[in-house]
Amino acid sequence: MFLQAFKQDIMELPKALADKVDLLTELIMESRSEGTVKCYYSAFMRWKKWAQSYGISESEVLPAKAFNVALYLVSLVQNSRSPGPVISAFYGIKWAHSLISAPSPTECVLVKNVLEGAKRRLHNVTVKKEPITPDLLQKMYDALHSHDNLYNKRSICACLISYAGFLRVSELLNLRISDFEFFPTHMSIFIEKSKTDVYREGNWLVISRTGTKLCPVSNIEDFFSYVKFSEYDSFVFRDFTKTRNGYILRKENKHISYTRMRELFIEAFSPFVVDIHKYGLHSLRAGGATAAANCGVPDRLFKRHGRWKSETAKDGYVKDDLCNRLFVSKNLGI
């Protein structure tokens, strides 16, 4: 798209500058994360395919006419059960126009109103997962803990670290041995990639030793001593192979999948909850955040620990307890 849009400019370039074009396109593509670029590109290509199927000429695909884009969003509304596809199309088209520095049809009030209408019509009520509580962690630990069962130790450590560090599952699964540092009072974990760390600068997370059997630090130390990882950059949460003598690490240095981690979560907590469908991997992050908020942890520390960029995002994870909610009406002077 970029090369086609600037074809004439490229043809007129002096030979000494021609070799910089490739780097220019690479940097433009790296202006957003790889996942975002893939999402936007796919969304734009769906628009292009739709437009061509209805006889819209190539010259009106990019840059696109606002009225045509509005009709495309309408067609998505007719075939969607959620606003997701419409939102993706809107931002995919906006992104493509930004690449070639062309005025985007998404800036047109007509297109913006269609998007807002789609959000309202296709809106689904968001049902947040229930947070994991310390009591559930205690029950999970008592049921799974065994000195020589690496399979269960892995599940225990994954849950305790996610809870104590407010970890997203992507952050958890990407942890390597080299990311951990242990101290007498705490451990530090280097979070190399985080959803809110757009420039990949990394972030150090600190988790205190608690001196209890649920202590995340002592449990991960115990796990490391039993597994005996041979590679410094080995992923912590890897697949095991079952043998006659127990479990051993698989040779391939690859972390377990999101699906497998979810299965381990369900195995760990389903015996202790009425409906496991009300809980998910995010329940661990939400549980830690809820416990911290209800204990009065200062917002600044709370936000930094969870790697949140906005107050809205942070508050969305907290389920206030009844005492804190009653505190408001108790202090109204009546």
Short mmCIF file of N, CA, C and O in Angstrom, two decimals, residues 108-238:
data_model
loop_
_atom_site.label_atom_id
_atom_site.label_comp_id
_atom_site.label_asym_id
_atom_site.label_seq_id
_atom_site.Cartn_x
_atom_site.Cartn_y
_atom_site.Cartn_z
N CYS A 108 -14.72 11.51 9.00
CA CYS A 108 -16.02 12.05 8.57
C CYS A 108 -17.07 11.78 9.65
O CYS A 108 -17.15 10.68 10.21
N VAL A 109 -17.91 12.77 9.93
CA VAL A 109 -18.94 12.64 10.96
C VAL A 109 -19.91 11.50 10.62
O VAL A 109 -20.37 10.78 11.50
N LEU A 110 -20.20 11.32 9.34
CA LEU A 110 -21.10 10.24 8.91
C LEU A 110 -20.56 8.88 9.35
O LEU A 110 -21.29 8.08 9.95
N VAL A 111 -19.30 8.62 9.08
CA VAL A 111 -18.69 7.34 9.43
C VAL A 111 -18.61 7.18 10.95
O VAL A 111 -18.89 6.10 11.49
N LYS A 112 -18.26 8.25 11.66
CA LYS A 112 -18.18 8.19 13.12
C LYS A 112 -19.54 7.87 13.73
O LYS A 112 -19.64 7.10 14.69
N ASN A 113 -20.60 8.46 13.18
CA ASN A 113 -21.95 8.21 13.70
C ASN A 113 -22.40 6.78 13.45
O ASN A 113 -23.09 6.18 14.27
N VAL A 114 -22.01 6.22 12.28
CA VAL A 114 -22.33 4.82 11.99
C VAL A 114 -21.64 3.92 13.01
O VAL A 114 -22.23 2.96 13.52
N LEU A 115 -20.38 4.23 13.32
CA LEU A 115 -19.64 3.45 14.31
C LEU A 115 -20.32 3.51 15.68
O LEU A 115 -20.50 2.46 16.33
N GLU A 116 -20.70 4.69 16.12
CA GLU A 116 -21.36 4.83 17.42
C GLU A 116 -22.70 4.11 17.44
O GLU A 116 -23.06 3.48 18.44
N GLY A 117 -23.43 4.19 16.33
CA GLY A 117 -24.70 3.47 16.24
C GLY A 117 -24.50 1.98 16.33
O GLY A 117 -25.28 1.25 16.96
N ALA A 118 -23.43 1.48 15.68
CA ALA A 118 -23.12 0.05 15.72
C ALA A 118 -22.79 -0.40 17.13
O ALA A 118 -23.22 -1.47 17.58
N LYS A 119 -22.04 0.43 17.85
CA LYS A 119 -21.69 0.09 19.23
C LYS A 119 -22.93 -0.03 20.10
O LYS A 119 -23.04 -0.93 20.94
N ARG A 120 -23.87 0.87 19.90
CA ARG A 120 -25.09 0.84 20.70
C ARG A 120 -25.99 -0.34 20.35
O ARG A 120 -26.52 -1.03 21.21
N ARG A 121 -26.14 -0.58 19.03
CA ARG A 121 -27.04 -1.66 18.60
C ARG A 121 -26.49 -3.04 18.96
O ARG A 121 -27.25 -3.94 19.35
N LEU A 122 -25.18 -3.22 18.81
CA LEU A 122 -24.57 -4.54 19.00
C LEU A 122 -23.96 -4.70 20.38
O LEU A 122 -23.25 -5.67 20.63
N HIS A 123 -24.23 -3.76 21.26
CA HIS A 123 -23.61 -3.81 22.59
C HIS A 123 -24.03 -5.05 23.36
O HIS A 123 -25.21 -5.39 23.43
N ASN A 124 -23.05 -5.72 23.93
CA ASN A 124 -23.30 -6.86 24.80
C ASN A 124 -22.84 -6.50 26.21
O ASN A 124 -21.81 -5.86 26.40
N VAL A 125 -23.61 -6.93 27.19
CA VAL A 125 -23.24 -6.66 28.58
C VAL A 125 -21.96 -7.43 28.92
O VAL A 125 -21.87 -8.64 28.71
N THR A 126 -20.97 -6.71 29.43
CA THR A 126 -19.71 -7.35 29.81
C THR A 126 -19.84 -7.98 31.18
O THR A 126 -20.20 -7.31 32.16
N VAL A 127 -19.59 -9.28 31.24
CA VAL A 127 -19.64 -10.00 32.51
C VAL A 127 -18.21 -10.27 32.95
O VAL A 127 -17.51 -11.10 32.37
N LYS A 128 -17.78 -9.55 33.96
CA LYS A 128 -16.41 -9.72 34.45
C LYS A 128 -16.28 -11.01 35.26
O LYS A 128 -17.22 -11.42 35.95
N LYS A 129 -15.11 -11.62 35.16
CA LYS A 129 -14.85 -12.83 35.91
C LYS A 129 -14.73 -12.51 37.40
O LYS A 129 -14.28 -11.44 37.80
N GLU A 130 -15.15 -13.47 38.22
CA GLU A 130 -15.04 -13.31 39.66
C GLU A 130 -13.57 -13.37 40.08
O GLU A 130 -12.79 -14.14 39.51
N PRO A 131 -13.17 -12.57 41.06
CA PRO A 131 -11.77 -12.61 41.51
C PRO A 131 -11.50 -13.83 42.39
O PRO A 131 -12.36 -14.28 43.14
N ILE A 132 -10.29 -14.36 42.27
CA ILE A 132 -9.85 -15.43 43.16
C ILE A 132 -9.55 -14.83 44.52
O ILE A 132 -8.95 -13.75 44.63
N THR A 133 -9.96 -15.51 45.58
CA THR A 133 -9.76 -15.01 46.95
C THR A 133 -8.64 -15.78 47.64
O THR A 133 -8.28 -16.89 47.22
N PRO A 134 -8.07 -15.22 48.71
CA PRO A 134 -7.05 -15.96 49.47
C PRO A 134 -7.56 -17.31 49.97
O PRO A 134 -6.80 -18.29 50.04
N ASP A 135 -8.85 -17.37 50.31
CA ASP A 135 -9.44 -18.63 50.79
C ASP A 135 -9.39 -19.70 49.69
O ASP A 135 -9.07 -20.87 49.95
N LEU A 136 -9.69 -19.32 48.45
CA LEU A 136 -9.62 -20.27 47.33
C LEU A 136 -8.18 -20.69 47.06
O LEU A 136 -7.92 -21.86 46.75
N LEU A 137 -7.25 -19.76 47.18
CA LEU A 137 -5.84 -20.11 47.01
C LEU A 137 -5.40 -21.12 48.07
O LEU A 137 -4.65 -22.06 47.77
N GLN A 138 -5.88 -20.91 49.29
CA GLN A 138 -5.54 -21.82 50.38
C GLN A 138 -6.06 -23.23 50.10
O GLN A 138 -5.33 -24.22 50.27
N LYS A 139 -7.29 -23.33 49.65
CA LYS A 139 -7.88 -24.64 49.35
C LYS A 139 -7.15 -25.30 48.18
O LYS A 139 -6.92 -26.52 48.19
N MET A 140 -6.83 -24.52 47.15
CA MET A 140 -6.10 -25.04 46.01
C MET A 140 -4.74 -25.58 46.44
O MET A 140 -4.34 -26.69 46.06
N TYR A 141 -4.05 -24.83 47.28
CA TYR A 141 -2.72 -25.23 47.73
C TYR A 141 -2.78 -26.53 48.54
O TYR A 141 -2.01 -27.46 48.31
N ASP A 142 -3.71 -26.60 49.48
CA ASP A 142 -3.84 -27.79 50.34
C ASP A 142 -4.15 -29.03 49.51
O ASP A 142 -3.69 -30.14 49.83
N ALA A 143 -4.92 -28.86 48.45
CA ALA A 143 -5.30 -30.01 47.63
C ALA A 143 -4.17 -30.47 46.69
O ALA A 143 -4.03 -31.66 46.43
N LEU A 144 -3.36 -29.54 46.23
CA LEU A 144 -2.35 -29.87 45.23
C LEU A 144 -0.95 -30.08 45.77
O LEU A 144 -0.13 -30.78 45.15
N HIS A 145 -0.65 -29.50 46.91
CA HIS A 145 0.74 -29.50 47.36
C HIS A 145 1.25 -30.90 47.69
O HIS A 145 0.62 -31.67 48.41
N SER A 146 2.40 -31.19 47.13
CA SER A 146 3.11 -32.45 47.38
C SER A 146 4.58 -32.19 47.09
O SER A 146 4.91 -31.56 46.08
N HIS A 147 5.45 -32.65 47.94
CA HIS A 147 6.87 -32.30 47.84
C HIS A 147 7.52 -32.75 46.53
O HIS A 147 8.43 -32.09 46.04
N ASP A 148 7.05 -33.83 45.96
CA ASP A 148 7.73 -34.35 44.76
C ASP A 148 6.86 -34.35 43.50
O ASP A 148 7.20 -34.99 42.51
N ASN A 149 5.75 -33.64 43.53
CA ASN A 149 4.87 -33.59 42.36
C ASN A 149 5.10 -32.29 41.59
O ASN A 149 4.52 -31.26 41.92
N LEU A 150 5.95 -32.34 40.57
CA LEU A 150 6.28 -31.14 39.80
C LEU A 150 5.08 -30.60 39.04
O LEU A 150 4.95 -29.39 38.83
N TYR A 151 4.21 -31.49 38.60
CA TYR A 151 3.01 -31.08 37.84
C TYR A 151 2.17 -30.13 38.68
O TYR A 151 1.75 -29.07 38.22
N ASN A 152 1.94 -30.51 39.94
CA ASN A 152 1.13 -29.66 40.82
C ASN A 152 1.89 -28.42 41.29
O ASN A 152 1.31 -27.34 41.45
N LYS A 153 3.21 -28.56 41.49
CA LYS A 153 4.01 -27.41 41.90
C LYS A 153 3.95 -26.31 40.84
O LYS A 153 3.92 -25.12 41.16
N ARG A 154 3.96 -26.72 39.59
CA ARG A 154 3.87 -25.74 38.50
C ARG A 154 2.56 -24.95 38.58
O ARG A 154 2.56 -23.72 38.46
N SER A 155 1.46 -25.65 38.80
CA SER A 155 0.16 -24.97 38.91
C SER A 155 0.11 -24.04 40.10
O SER A 155 -0.39 -22.91 40.01
N ILE A 156 0.63 -24.49 41.24
CA ILE A 156 0.63 -23.67 42.45
C ILE A 156 1.42 -22.40 42.24
O ILE A 156 0.96 -21.29 42.56
N CYS A 157 2.62 -22.53 41.68
CA CYS A 157 3.48 -21.36 41.46
C CYS A 157 2.86 -20.39 40.46
O CYS A 157 2.90 -19.17 40.67
N ALA A 158 2.28 -20.91 39.41
CA ALA A 158 1.66 -20.06 38.40
C ALA A 158 0.53 -19.24 39.01
O ALA A 158 0.40 -18.04 38.75
N CYS A 159 -0.27 -19.87 39.85
CA CYS A 159 -1.40 -19.18 40.47
C CYS A 159 -0.95 -18.16 41.50
O CYS A 159 -1.46 -17.04 41.55
N LEU A 160 0.02 -18.55 42.34
CA LEU A 160 0.47 -17.64 43.40
C LEU A 160 1.19 -16.42 42.83
O LEU A 160 0.98 -15.29 43.31
N ILE A 161 2.01 -16.61 41.81
CA ILE A 161 2.73 -15.48 41.22
C ILE A 161 1.76 -14.57 40.47
O ILE A 161 1.87 -13.34 40.54
N SER A 162 0.81 -15.15 39.76
CA SER A 162 -0.18 -14.34 39.04
C SER A 162 -0.99 -13.49 40.01
O SER A 162 -1.27 -12.32 39.75
N TYR A 163 -1.35 -14.09 41.12
CA TYR A 163 -2.14 -13.39 42.14
C TYR A 163 -1.32 -12.29 42.80
O TYR A 163 -1.77 -11.14 42.90
N ALA A 164 -0.13 -12.62 43.25
CA ALA A 164 0.69 -11.67 43.99
C ALA A 164 1.27 -10.57 43.11
O ALA A 164 1.49 -9.45 43.57
N GLY A 165 1.50 -10.88 41.83
CA GLY A 165 2.10 -9.90 40.93
C GLY A 165 1.12 -9.22 40.01
O GLY A 165 1.53 -8.44 39.14
N PHE A 166 -0.18 -9.49 40.18
CA PHE A 166 -1.21 -8.95 39.29
C PHE A 166 -0.81 -9.24 37.83
O PHE A 166 -0.90 -8.37 36.96
N LEU A 167 -0.40 -10.46 37.53
CA LEU A 167 0.13 -10.77 36.20
C LEU A 167 -0.96 -11.10 35.20
O LEU A 167 -1.91 -11.83 35.50
N ARG A 168 -0.82 -10.57 34.01
CA ARG A 168 -1.61 -11.03 32.87
C ARG A 168 -1.05 -12.39 32.46
O ARG A 168 0.14 -12.66 32.66
N VAL A 169 -1.86 -13.23 31.85
CA VAL A 169 -1.39 -14.57 31.50
C VAL A 169 -0.24 -14.51 30.51
O VAL A 169 0.68 -15.33 30.56
N SER A 170 -0.24 -13.53 29.60
CA SER A 170 0.85 -13.41 28.64
C SER A 170 2.16 -13.08 29.35
O SER A 170 3.23 -13.57 28.97
N GLU A 171 2.10 -12.26 30.40
CA GLU A 171 3.29 -11.93 31.19
C GLU A 171 3.79 -13.16 31.93
O GLU A 171 5.00 -13.41 32.00
N LEU A 172 2.87 -13.93 32.49
CA LEU A 172 3.24 -15.14 33.23
C LEU A 172 3.94 -16.16 32.34
O LEU A 172 5.02 -16.66 32.68
N LEU A 173 3.34 -16.45 31.20
CA LEU A 173 3.86 -17.51 30.34
C LEU A 173 5.21 -17.15 29.72
O LEU A 173 5.97 -18.05 29.35
N ASN A 174 5.51 -15.88 29.60
CA ASN A 174 6.78 -15.48 28.98
C ASN A 174 7.92 -15.35 29.98
O ASN A 174 9.03 -14.96 29.60
N LEU A 175 7.68 -15.67 31.24
CA LEU A 175 8.74 -15.58 32.25
C LEU A 175 9.80 -16.65 32.01
O LEU A 175 9.49 -17.82 31.74
N ARG A 176 11.07 -16.24 32.15
CA ARG A 176 12.21 -17.15 32.02
C ARG A 176 12.98 -17.18 33.34
O ARG A 176 12.83 -16.29 34.18
N ILE A 177 13.84 -18.18 33.50
CA ILE A 177 14.65 -18.30 34.70
C ILE A 177 15.46 -17.02 34.93
O ILE A 177 15.59 -16.54 36.05
N SER A 178 15.98 -16.47 33.85
CA SER A 178 16.83 -15.28 33.94
C SER A 178 16.08 -14.04 34.41
O SER A 178 16.70 -13.03 34.75
N ASP A 179 14.76 -14.10 34.45
CA ASP A 179 13.97 -12.94 34.86
C ASP A 179 13.82 -12.85 36.38
O ASP A 179 13.27 -11.86 36.88
N PHE A 180 14.28 -13.87 37.10
CA PHE A 180 14.08 -13.92 38.55
C PHE A 180 15.36 -13.58 39.31
O PHE A 180 16.45 -14.07 38.97
N GLU A 181 15.23 -12.77 40.34
CA GLU A 181 16.31 -12.50 41.28
C GLU A 181 15.76 -12.62 42.69
O GLU A 181 14.69 -12.08 42.99
N PHE A 182 16.49 -13.35 43.55
CA PHE A 182 16.00 -13.62 44.90
C PHE A 182 16.82 -12.89 45.95
O PHE A 182 18.05 -12.82 45.87
N PHE A 183 16.11 -12.35 46.96
CA PHE A 183 16.73 -11.58 48.04
C PHE A 183 16.15 -12.05 49.37
O PHE A 183 15.11 -12.74 49.39
N PRO A 184 16.77 -11.72 50.50
CA PRO A 184 16.27 -12.17 51.80
C PRO A 184 14.84 -11.74 52.10
O PRO A 184 14.10 -12.46 52.79
N THR A 185 14.44 -10.58 51.58
CA THR A 185 13.09 -10.08 51.91
C THR A 185 12.08 -10.21 50.78
O THR A 185 10.88 -10.04 50.99
N HIS A 186 12.56 -10.50 49.55
CA HIS A 186 11.65 -10.48 48.41
C HIS A 186 12.30 -11.13 47.18
O HIS A 186 13.46 -11.56 47.25
N MET A 187 11.56 -11.16 46.12
CA MET A 187 12.13 -11.52 44.82
C MET A 187 11.73 -10.45 43.81
O MET A 187 10.69 -9.79 43.95
N SER A 188 12.58 -10.26 42.82
CA SER A 188 12.31 -9.33 41.73
C SER A 188 12.11 -10.13 40.45
O SER A 188 12.85 -11.08 40.19
N ILE A 189 11.10 -9.75 39.67
CA ILE A 189 10.82 -10.42 38.41
C ILE A 189 10.82 -9.37 37.31
O ILE A 189 10.14 -8.35 37.40
N PHE A 190 11.60 -9.63 36.28
CA PHE A 190 11.66 -8.69 35.16
C PHE A 190 10.57 -9.05 34.15
O PHE A 190 10.56 -10.14 33.60
N ILE A 191 9.63 -8.13 33.95
CA ILE A 191 8.56 -8.33 32.98
C ILE A 191 9.02 -7.72 31.66
O ILE A 191 8.97 -6.50 31.47
N GLU A 192 9.52 -8.56 30.76
CA GLU A 192 10.11 -8.06 29.52
C GLU A 192 9.07 -7.43 28.61
O GLU A 192 9.29 -6.38 28.01
N LYS A 193 7.91 -8.10 28.49
CA LYS A 193 6.87 -7.60 27.61
C LYS A 193 5.57 -7.46 28.39
O LYS A 193 5.14 -8.37 29.08
N SER A 194 4.97 -6.28 28.26
CA SER A 194 3.71 -6.03 28.93
C SER A 194 2.79 -5.29 27.98
O SER A 194 3.25 -4.54 27.11
N LYS A 195 1.50 -5.47 28.14
CA LYS A 195 0.51 -4.85 27.27
C LYS A 195 0.65 -3.33 27.24
O LYS A 195 0.46 -2.70 26.20
N THR A 196 1.00 -2.74 28.38
CA THR A 196 1.08 -1.29 28.47
C THR A 196 2.50 -0.76 28.23
O THR A 196 2.71 0.45 28.22
N ASP A 197 3.47 -1.66 28.07
CA ASP A 197 4.86 -1.26 27.83
C ASP A 197 5.11 -1.21 26.33
O ASP A 197 5.73 -2.10 25.74
N VAL A 198 4.62 -0.15 25.67
CA VAL A 198 4.61 -0.10 24.21
C VAL A 198 6.01 -0.03 23.61
O VAL A 198 6.23 -0.44 22.48
N TYR A 199 6.99 0.49 24.36
CA TYR A 199 8.35 0.60 23.82
C TYR A 199 9.25 -0.54 24.31
O TYR A 199 10.46 -0.51 24.09
N ARG A 200 8.66 -1.53 24.98
CA ARG A 200 9.38 -2.72 25.43
C ARG A 200 10.62 -2.36 26.26
O ARG A 200 11.71 -2.90 26.06
N GLU A 201 10.44 -1.44 27.19
CA GLU A 201 11.53 -1.07 28.08
C GLU A 201 11.66 -2.05 29.23
O GLU A 201 12.70 -2.13 29.88
N GLY A 202 10.63 -2.81 29.48
CA GLY A 202 10.65 -3.77 30.57
C GLY A 202 10.27 -3.13 31.89
O GLY A 202 10.24 -1.90 32.04
N ASN A 203 9.95 -3.97 32.87
CA ASN A 203 9.48 -3.47 34.15
C ASN A 203 9.84 -4.48 35.23
O ASN A 203 9.62 -5.67 35.07
N TRP A 204 10.42 -3.99 36.34
CA TRP A 204 10.75 -4.88 37.45
C TRP A 204 9.58 -4.94 38.44
O TRP A 204 9.12 -3.91 38.93
N LEU A 205 9.13 -6.15 38.71
CA LEU A 205 8.06 -6.41 39.67
C LEU A 205 8.69 -6.98 40.93
O LEU A 205 9.53 -7.88 40.86
N VAL A 206 8.32 -6.47 42.09
CA VAL A 206 8.86 -7.00 43.34
C VAL A 206 7.72 -7.66 44.14
O VAL A 206 6.63 -7.11 44.25
N ILE A 207 8.03 -8.84 44.68
CA ILE A 207 7.05 -9.59 45.47
C ILE A 207 7.70 -9.98 46.79
O ILE A 207 8.77 -10.59 46.82
N SER A 208 7.06 -9.63 47.89
CA SER A 208 7.61 -9.84 49.22
C SER A 208 7.52 -11.30 49.66
O SER A 208 6.62 -12.05 49.26
N ARG A 209 8.47 -11.70 50.51
CA ARG A 209 8.34 -12.97 51.21
C ARG A 209 7.31 -12.79 52.33
O ARG A 209 7.37 -11.82 53.08
N THR A 210 6.38 -13.71 52.43
CA THR A 210 5.32 -13.57 53.43
C THR A 210 5.51 -14.49 54.62
O THR A 210 4.87 -14.30 55.66
N GLY A 211 6.37 -15.50 54.48
CA GLY A 211 6.60 -16.42 55.59
C GLY A 211 5.50 -17.44 55.80
O GLY A 211 5.53 -18.19 56.78
N THR A 212 4.52 -17.50 54.92
CA THR A 212 3.43 -18.47 55.02
C THR A 212 3.61 -19.55 53.96
O THR A 212 4.46 -19.45 53.08
N LYS A 213 2.79 -20.57 54.03
CA LYS A 213 2.91 -21.64 53.04
C LYS A 213 2.45 -21.18 51.66
O LYS A 213 2.77 -21.82 50.65
N LEU A 214 1.71 -20.07 51.59
CA LEU A 214 1.29 -19.52 50.31
C LEU A 214 2.29 -18.49 49.76
O LEU A 214 2.01 -17.85 48.75
N CYS A 215 3.43 -18.36 50.39
CA CYS A 215 4.43 -17.39 49.96
C CYS A 215 4.87 -17.68 48.53
O CYS A 215 5.41 -18.76 48.24
N PRO A 216 4.66 -16.76 47.60
CA PRO A 216 5.05 -16.99 46.21
C PRO A 216 6.55 -17.19 46.04
O PRO A 216 7.00 -17.98 45.21
N VAL A 217 7.34 -16.49 46.87
CA VAL A 217 8.80 -16.56 46.74
C VAL A 217 9.32 -17.93 47.13
O VAL A 217 10.09 -18.56 46.38
N SER A 218 8.95 -18.42 48.30
CA SER A 218 9.45 -19.72 48.74
C SER A 218 8.94 -20.85 47.86
O SER A 218 9.64 -21.84 47.63
N ASN A 219 7.72 -20.71 47.33
CA ASN A 219 7.19 -21.76 46.46
C ASN A 219 7.91 -21.82 45.12
O ASN A 219 8.17 -22.91 44.61
N ILE A 220 8.24 -20.67 44.55
CA ILE A 220 8.95 -20.69 43.27
C ILE A 220 10.39 -21.15 43.47
O ILE A 220 10.97 -21.84 42.62
N GLU A 221 11.00 -20.82 44.61
CA GLU A 221 12.34 -21.33 44.92
C GLU A 221 12.32 -22.85 45.03
O GLU A 221 13.23 -23.54 44.52
N ASP A 222 11.31 -23.37 45.69
CA ASP A 222 11.16 -24.81 45.83
C ASP A 222 10.97 -25.48 44.47
O ASP A 222 11.56 -26.52 44.17
N PHE A 223 10.17 -24.84 43.62
CA PHE A 223 9.92 -25.36 42.27
C PHE A 223 11.21 -25.40 41.46
O PHE A 223 11.53 -26.39 40.81
N PHE A 224 11.99 -24.33 41.54
CA PHE A 224 13.26 -24.27 40.81
C PHE A 224 14.23 -25.36 41.29
O PHE A 224 14.94 -25.97 40.49
N SER A 225 14.25 -25.60 42.57
CA SER A 225 15.19 -26.59 43.11
C SER A 225 14.85 -28.01 42.67
O SER A 225 15.73 -28.85 42.51
N TYR A 226 13.56 -28.27 42.45
CA TYR A 226 13.14 -29.61 42.01
C TYR A 226 13.28 -29.79 40.50
O TYR A 226 13.68 -30.85 40.02
N VAL A 227 12.97 -28.76 39.74
CA VAL A 227 13.00 -28.88 38.29
C VAL A 227 14.43 -28.92 37.77
O VAL A 227 14.77 -29.66 36.85
N LYS A 228 15.31 -28.12 38.36
CA LYS A 228 16.72 -28.04 37.95
C LYS A 228 16.84 -27.69 36.46
O LYS A 228 17.33 -28.48 35.66
N PHE A 229 16.41 -26.51 36.12
CA PHE A 229 16.51 -26.01 34.74
C PHE A 229 17.98 -25.95 34.32
O PHE A 229 18.83 -25.45 35.05
N SER A 230 18.27 -26.45 33.14
CA SER A 230 19.65 -26.48 32.65
C SER A 230 20.02 -25.24 31.85
O SER A 230 21.20 -24.94 31.67
N GLU A 231 19.02 -24.51 31.37
CA GLU A 231 19.27 -23.34 30.53
C GLU A 231 18.86 -22.07 31.27
O GLU A 231 17.78 -21.99 31.84
N TYR A 232 19.73 -21.08 31.22
CA TYR A 232 19.48 -19.83 31.93
C TYR A 232 18.29 -19.07 31.35
O TYR A 232 17.59 -18.35 32.06
N ASP A 233 18.05 -19.25 30.05
CA ASP A 233 16.93 -18.55 29.40
C ASP A 233 15.71 -19.45 29.24
O ASP A 233 14.82 -19.18 28.45
N SER A 234 15.66 -20.53 29.99
CA SER A 234 14.54 -21.47 29.90
C SER A 234 13.25 -20.83 30.39
O SER A 234 13.24 -20.09 31.38
N PHE A 235 12.17 -21.11 29.69
CA PHE A 235 10.86 -20.67 30.17
C PHE A 235 10.54 -21.41 31.46
O PHE A 235 10.82 -22.60 31.61
N VAL A 236 9.92 -20.71 32.40
CA VAL A 236 9.62 -21.31 33.70
C VAL A 236 8.46 -22.29 33.61
O VAL A 236 8.52 -23.40 34.15
N PHE A 237 7.41 -21.88 32.92
CA PHE A 237 6.20 -22.71 32.86
C PHE A 237 6.15 -23.47 31.54
O PHE A 237 5.57 -23.00 30.55
N ARG A 238 6.80 -24.63 31.56
CA ARG A 238 6.92 -25.48 30.37
C ARG A 238 6.14 -26.77 30.56
O ARG A 238 5.68 -27.09 31.65
#
